[in-house]
Amino acid sequence: MLAMRPLHLTQSTELADSLIGESWPFHAGPSLGAPDVAERVAANFYTGPYVETWWIDHSERSVREPGVGLIRLYDLDDDTAMFDLRFRERHRGRGFGAEAVRWLDRHLFTTRSCARIEATTRQDNVAMRRTLVRCGYVKESHYRAGWPGPAGGPSHDAVGYARLRSDWEGGTVTPVDWNDEPAT
């Protein structure tokens, strides 16, 4: 079972330690250095009135690890909240993603007034896409070559998913009407 605890600004060293040296293949900027993290902390990228970051803990983590992962919730002043979910490499593929997404749904829909939660990922991030569908998210968009690749490398397709507050409250999934193109 996972446990979430809020990130505090006094933990910037632990935050840097958890992000530096890890590979984040499905995130913009797949690797981060100390200056990147320091710059983000100074710019309130991780904490602020409309952004929250939470450590994801699990009983199997080493006491030297700050957590098995992180959830950053942002755009919390908007009707559509967004999130970034990261697990340290050695904790990936263990089914923690669904538990974390269910936690963030419950957290956001009970503490914020957002009407929906949105997630965007690369098309080839099959694990995250399956997790989102399993958690009641619906694919709403597909952006061809919409995710920049590494310098000089090809772009990836990006896909967007969302969960409506009304679906979460009712335990339902409302599909998108993909056949609404106007006649030409």
mmCIF file of C-alpha atoms in Angstrom:
data_model
loop_
_atom_site.group_PDB
_atom_site.id
_atom_site.type_symbol
_atom_site.label_atom_id
_atom_site.label_comp_id
_atom_site.label_asym_id
_atom_site.label_seq_id
_atom_site.Cartn_x
_atom_site.Cartn_y
_atom_site.Cartn_z
ATOM 1 C CA MET A 1 0.000 0.000 0.000
ATOM 2 C CA LEU A 2 1.214 3.466 -0.880
ATOM 3 C CA ALA A 3 1.262 6.460 1.425
ATOM 4 C CA MET A 4 1.474 10.070 0.255
ATOM 5 C CA ARG A 5 3.158 12.903 2.111
ATOM 6 C CA PRO A 6 3.510 16.498 0.977
ATOM 7 C CA LEU A 7 6.808 17.817 -0.304
ATOM 8 C CA HIS A 8 8.098 20.775 1.705
ATOM 9 C CA LEU A 9 10.495 23.376 0.332
ATOM 10 C CA THR A 10 12.977 22.407 3.029
ATOM 11 C CA GLN A 11 13.322 19.055 1.213
ATOM 12 C CA SER A 12 14.912 20.469 -1.952
ATOM 13 C CA THR A 13 18.047 18.352 -1.428
ATOM 14 C CA GLU A 14 15.973 15.165 -1.131
ATOM 15 C CA LEU A 15 13.964 16.242 -4.175
ATOM 16 C CA ALA A 16 17.121 16.756 -6.216
ATOM 17 C CA ASP A 17 18.471 13.382 -5.037
ATOM 18 C CA SER A 18 15.275 11.639 -6.164
ATOM 19 C CA LEU A 19 15.253 13.266 -9.624
ATOM 20 C CA ILE A 20 18.955 13.387 -10.513
ATOM 21 C CA GLY A 21 20.497 10.204 -11.785
ATOM 22 C CA GLU A 22 17.155 8.621 -12.616
ATOM 23 C CA SER A 23 16.009 8.044 -16.162
ATOM 24 C CA TRP A 24 12.624 9.594 -16.973
ATOM 25 C CA PRO A 25 12.105 8.316 -20.529
ATOM 26 C CA PHE A 26 8.469 9.414 -20.855
ATOM 27 C CA HIS A 27 8.891 12.928 -19.483
ATOM 28 C CA ALA A 28 9.998 16.124 -21.151
ATOM 29 C CA GLY A 29 13.666 16.388 -20.246
ATOM 30 C CA PRO A 30 14.370 12.694 -19.634
ATOM 31 C CA SER A 31 17.242 13.483 -17.266
ATOM 32 C CA LEU A 32 17.647 16.341 -14.810
ATOM 33 C CA GLY A 33 20.725 17.886 -13.263
ATOM 34 C CA ALA A 34 21.130 19.784 -10.000
ATOM 35 C CA PRO A 35 20.833 23.207 -11.729
ATOM 36 C CA ASP A 36 17.551 22.119 -13.383
ATOM 37 C CA VAL A 37 16.019 21.089 -10.063
ATOM 38 C CA ALA A 38 17.295 24.227 -8.264
ATOM 39 C CA GLU A 39 15.826 26.412 -10.996
ATOM 40 C CA ARG A 40 12.466 24.645 -10.758
ATOM 41 C CA VAL A 41 12.387 24.922 -6.956
ATOM 42 C CA ALA A 42 13.151 28.670 -7.177
ATOM 43 C CA ALA A 43 10.357 29.120 -9.737
ATOM 44 C CA ASN A 44 7.766 27.401 -7.470
ATOM 45 C CA PHE A 45 7.420 24.557 -9.951
ATOM 46 C CA TYR A 46 6.830 22.041 -7.135
ATOM 47 C CA THR A 47 4.954 24.028 -4.492
ATOM 48 C CA GLY A 48 2.735 27.084 -4.509
ATOM 49 C CA PRO A 49 -0.897 28.144 -4.304
ATOM 50 C CA TYR A 50 -1.874 26.188 -7.429
ATOM 51 C CA VAL A 51 0.673 23.388 -7.402
ATOM 52 C CA GLU A 52 1.278 20.563 -4.913
ATOM 53 C CA THR A 53 3.921 17.861 -4.950
ATOM 54 C CA TRP A 54 3.619 14.676 -2.940
ATOM 55 C CA TRP A 55 6.161 11.989 -2.104
ATOM 56 C CA ILE A 56 4.924 8.490 -2.805
ATOM 57 C CA ASP A 57 6.075 6.119 -0.077
ATOM 58 C CA HIS A 58 5.894 2.338 0.157
ATOM 59 C CA SER A 59 7.038 0.031 2.916
ATOM 60 C CA GLU A 60 9.604 -1.560 0.560
ATOM 61 C CA ARG A 61 11.538 1.650 -0.003
ATOM 62 C CA SER A 62 14.989 2.027 1.468
ATOM 63 C CA VAL A 63 15.201 4.379 4.442
ATOM 64 C CA ARG A 64 17.820 6.290 2.430
ATOM 65 C CA GLU A 65 15.317 6.946 -0.376
ATOM 66 C CA PRO A 66 13.111 10.024 -0.133
ATOM 67 C CA GLY A 67 10.249 8.021 -1.695
ATOM 68 C CA VAL A 68 9.444 5.535 -4.437
ATOM 69 C CA GLY A 69 8.059 8.341 -6.580
ATOM 70 C CA LEU A 70 6.491 11.773 -6.869
ATOM 71 C CA ILE A 71 3.153 13.211 -7.917
ATOM 72 C CA ARG A 72 3.053 16.841 -8.990
ATOM 73 C CA LEU A 73 -0.458 18.304 -9.214
ATOM 74 C CA TYR A 74 -0.738 21.613 -11.052
ATOM 75 C CA ASP A 75 -3.141 24.074 -12.672
ATOM 76 C CA LEU A 76 -5.136 23.720 -9.470
ATOM 77 C CA ASP A 77 -6.743 27.131 -10.037
ATOM 78 C CA ASP A 78 -8.346 25.870 -13.229
ATOM 79 C CA ASP A 79 -11.415 23.697 -13.841
ATOM 80 C CA THR A 80 -9.014 21.106 -15.269
ATOM 81 C CA ALA A 81 -6.251 19.982 -12.927
ATOM 82 C CA MET A 82 -3.187 18.283 -14.399
ATOM 83 C CA PHE A 83 -0.620 15.889 -12.935
ATOM 84 C CA ASP A 84 2.853 14.491 -13.442
ATOM 85 C CA LEU A 85 3.486 11.025 -12.008
ATOM 86 C CA ARG A 86 7.014 9.644 -11.633
ATOM 87 C CA PHE A 87 8.296 6.434 -10.102
ATOM 88 C CA ARG A 88 11.954 5.768 -9.475
ATOM 89 C CA GLU A 89 13.221 3.210 -11.975
ATOM 90 C CA ARG A 90 13.491 0.284 -9.579
ATOM 91 C CA HIS A 91 9.848 0.768 -8.488
ATOM 92 C CA ARG A 92 8.296 0.843 -11.968
ATOM 93 C CA GLY A 93 6.158 -1.973 -13.327
ATOM 94 C CA ARG A 94 4.886 -2.996 -9.897
ATOM 95 C CA GLY A 95 1.300 -1.757 -10.180
ATOM 96 C CA PHE A 96 1.839 1.355 -8.064
ATOM 97 C CA GLY A 97 0.578 3.677 -10.821
ATOM 98 C CA ALA A 98 -3.103 2.778 -10.509
ATOM 99 C CA GLU A 99 -3.028 3.186 -6.738
ATOM 100 C CA ALA A 100 -1.367 6.594 -7.097
ATOM 101 C CA VAL A 101 -3.866 7.761 -9.748
ATOM 102 C CA ARG A 102 -6.822 6.639 -7.615
ATOM 103 C CA TRP A 103 -5.333 8.566 -4.682
ATOM 104 C CA LEU A 104 -4.882 11.751 -6.712
ATOM 105 C CA ASP A 105 -8.453 11.491 -8.066
ATOM 106 C CA ARG A 106 -9.832 11.196 -4.535
ATOM 107 C CA HIS A 107 -7.536 13.956 -3.262
ATOM 108 C CA LEU A 108 -8.342 16.455 -6.025
ATOM 109 C CA PHE A 109 -12.070 15.781 -6.228
ATOM 110 C CA THR A 110 -12.501 16.108 -2.453
ATOM 111 C CA THR A 111 -10.183 19.083 -1.787
ATOM 112 C CA ARG A 112 -10.420 21.174 -4.972
ATOM 113 C CA SER A 113 -13.268 22.455 -7.111
ATOM 114 C CA CYS A 114 -11.920 21.118 -10.411
ATOM 115 C CA ALA A 115 -14.440 19.568 -12.784
ATOM 116 C CA ARG A 116 -11.906 17.258 -14.434
ATOM 117 C CA ILE A 117 -8.371 15.903 -14.212
ATOM 118 C CA GLU A 118 -6.270 15.643 -17.327
ATOM 119 C CA ALA A 119 -3.173 13.612 -18.153
ATOM 120 C CA THR A 120 -1.000 13.728 -21.261
ATOM 121 C CA THR A 121 1.600 11.121 -22.071
ATOM 122 C CA ARG A 122 3.571 9.789 -24.987
ATOM 123 C CA GLN A 123 1.816 7.280 -27.232
ATOM 124 C CA ASP A 124 4.487 4.668 -26.514
ATOM 125 C CA ASN A 125 4.041 4.933 -22.723
ATOM 126 C CA VAL A 126 1.801 1.874 -22.770
ATOM 127 C CA ALA A 127 1.973 1.278 -18.994
ATOM 128 C CA MET A 128 0.669 4.761 -18.199
ATOM 129 C CA ARG A 129 -2.019 4.600 -20.865
ATOM 130 C CA ARG A 130 -3.291 1.273 -19.484
ATOM 131 C CA THR A 131 -3.221 2.669 -15.955
ATOM 132 C CA LEU A 132 -5.295 5.689 -16.963
ATOM 133 C CA VAL A 133 -7.933 3.561 -18.706
ATOM 134 C CA ARG A 134 -8.046 1.152 -15.739
ATOM 135 C CA CYS A 135 -8.665 4.148 -13.462
ATOM 136 C CA GLY A 136 -11.622 5.453 -15.483
ATOM 137 C CA TYR A 137 -9.840 8.010 -17.665
ATOM 138 C CA VAL A 138 -11.015 8.426 -21.259
ATOM 139 C CA LYS A 139 -8.792 9.162 -24.239
ATOM 140 C CA GLU A 140 -9.791 12.602 -25.530
ATOM 141 C CA SER A 141 -6.959 13.618 -27.820
ATOM 142 C CA HIS A 142 -4.168 12.366 -30.030
ATOM 143 C CA TYR A 143 -1.518 14.862 -31.138
ATOM 144 C CA ARG A 144 0.556 13.594 -34.032
ATOM 145 C CA ALA A 145 4.269 14.377 -33.493
ATOM 146 C CA GLY A 146 3.183 16.507 -30.531
ATOM 147 C CA TRP A 147 5.859 15.436 -28.036
ATOM 148 C CA PRO A 148 9.363 16.678 -28.831
ATOM 149 C CA GLY A 149 12.017 14.000 -29.093
ATOM 150 C CA PRO A 150 15.602 14.363 -27.904
ATOM 151 C CA ALA A 151 17.698 16.997 -29.672
ATOM 152 C CA GLY A 152 17.788 16.062 -33.329
ATOM 153 C CA GLY A 153 15.574 13.013 -32.740
ATOM 154 C CA PRO A 154 12.085 12.338 -33.997
ATOM 155 C CA SER A 155 9.009 13.631 -32.203
ATOM 156 C CA HIS A 156 6.527 11.253 -30.609
ATOM 157 C CA ASP A 157 2.754 11.278 -30.706
ATOM 158 C CA ALA A 158 1.117 12.555 -27.518
ATOM 159 C CA VAL A 159 -2.200 11.317 -26.157
ATOM 160 C CA GLY A 160 -4.497 13.040 -23.699
ATOM 161 C CA TYR A 161 -6.835 11.425 -21.197
ATOM 162 C CA ALA A 162 -9.242 12.936 -18.670
ATOM 163 C CA ARG A 163 -11.551 11.961 -15.834
ATOM 164 C CA LEU A 164 -14.673 13.958 -15.100
ATOM 165 C CA ARG A 165 -15.750 14.722 -11.553
ATOM 166 C CA SER A 166 -19.258 13.504 -12.462
ATOM 167 C CA ASP A 167 -17.846 10.154 -13.664
ATOM 168 C CA TRP A 168 -15.756 9.810 -10.495
ATOM 169 C CA GLU A 169 -18.749 10.599 -8.278
ATOM 170 C CA GLY A 170 -21.068 8.263 -10.194
ATOM 171 C CA GLY A 171 -18.583 5.456 -10.819
ATOM 172 C CA THR A 172 -19.181 5.823 -14.557
ATOM 173 C CA VAL A 173 -17.123 6.441 -17.680
ATOM 174 C CA THR A 174 -18.554 8.832 -20.274
ATOM 175 C CA PRO A 175 -17.150 8.089 -23.740
ATOM 176 C CA VAL A 176 -16.160 10.738 -26.268
ATOM 177 C CA ASP A 177 -18.322 11.061 -29.384
ATOM 178 C CA TRP A 178 -15.653 10.616 -32.059
ATOM 179 C CA ASN A 179 -18.239 10.634 -34.882
ATOM 180 C CA ASP A 180 -19.259 14.278 -34.640
ATOM 181 C CA GLU A 181 -17.404 15.640 -37.690
ATOM 182 C CA PRO A 182 -19.617 18.034 -39.635
ATOM 183 C CA ALA A 183 -20.517 16.975 -43.167
ATOM 184 C CA THR A 184 -18.447 18.660 -45.858
#
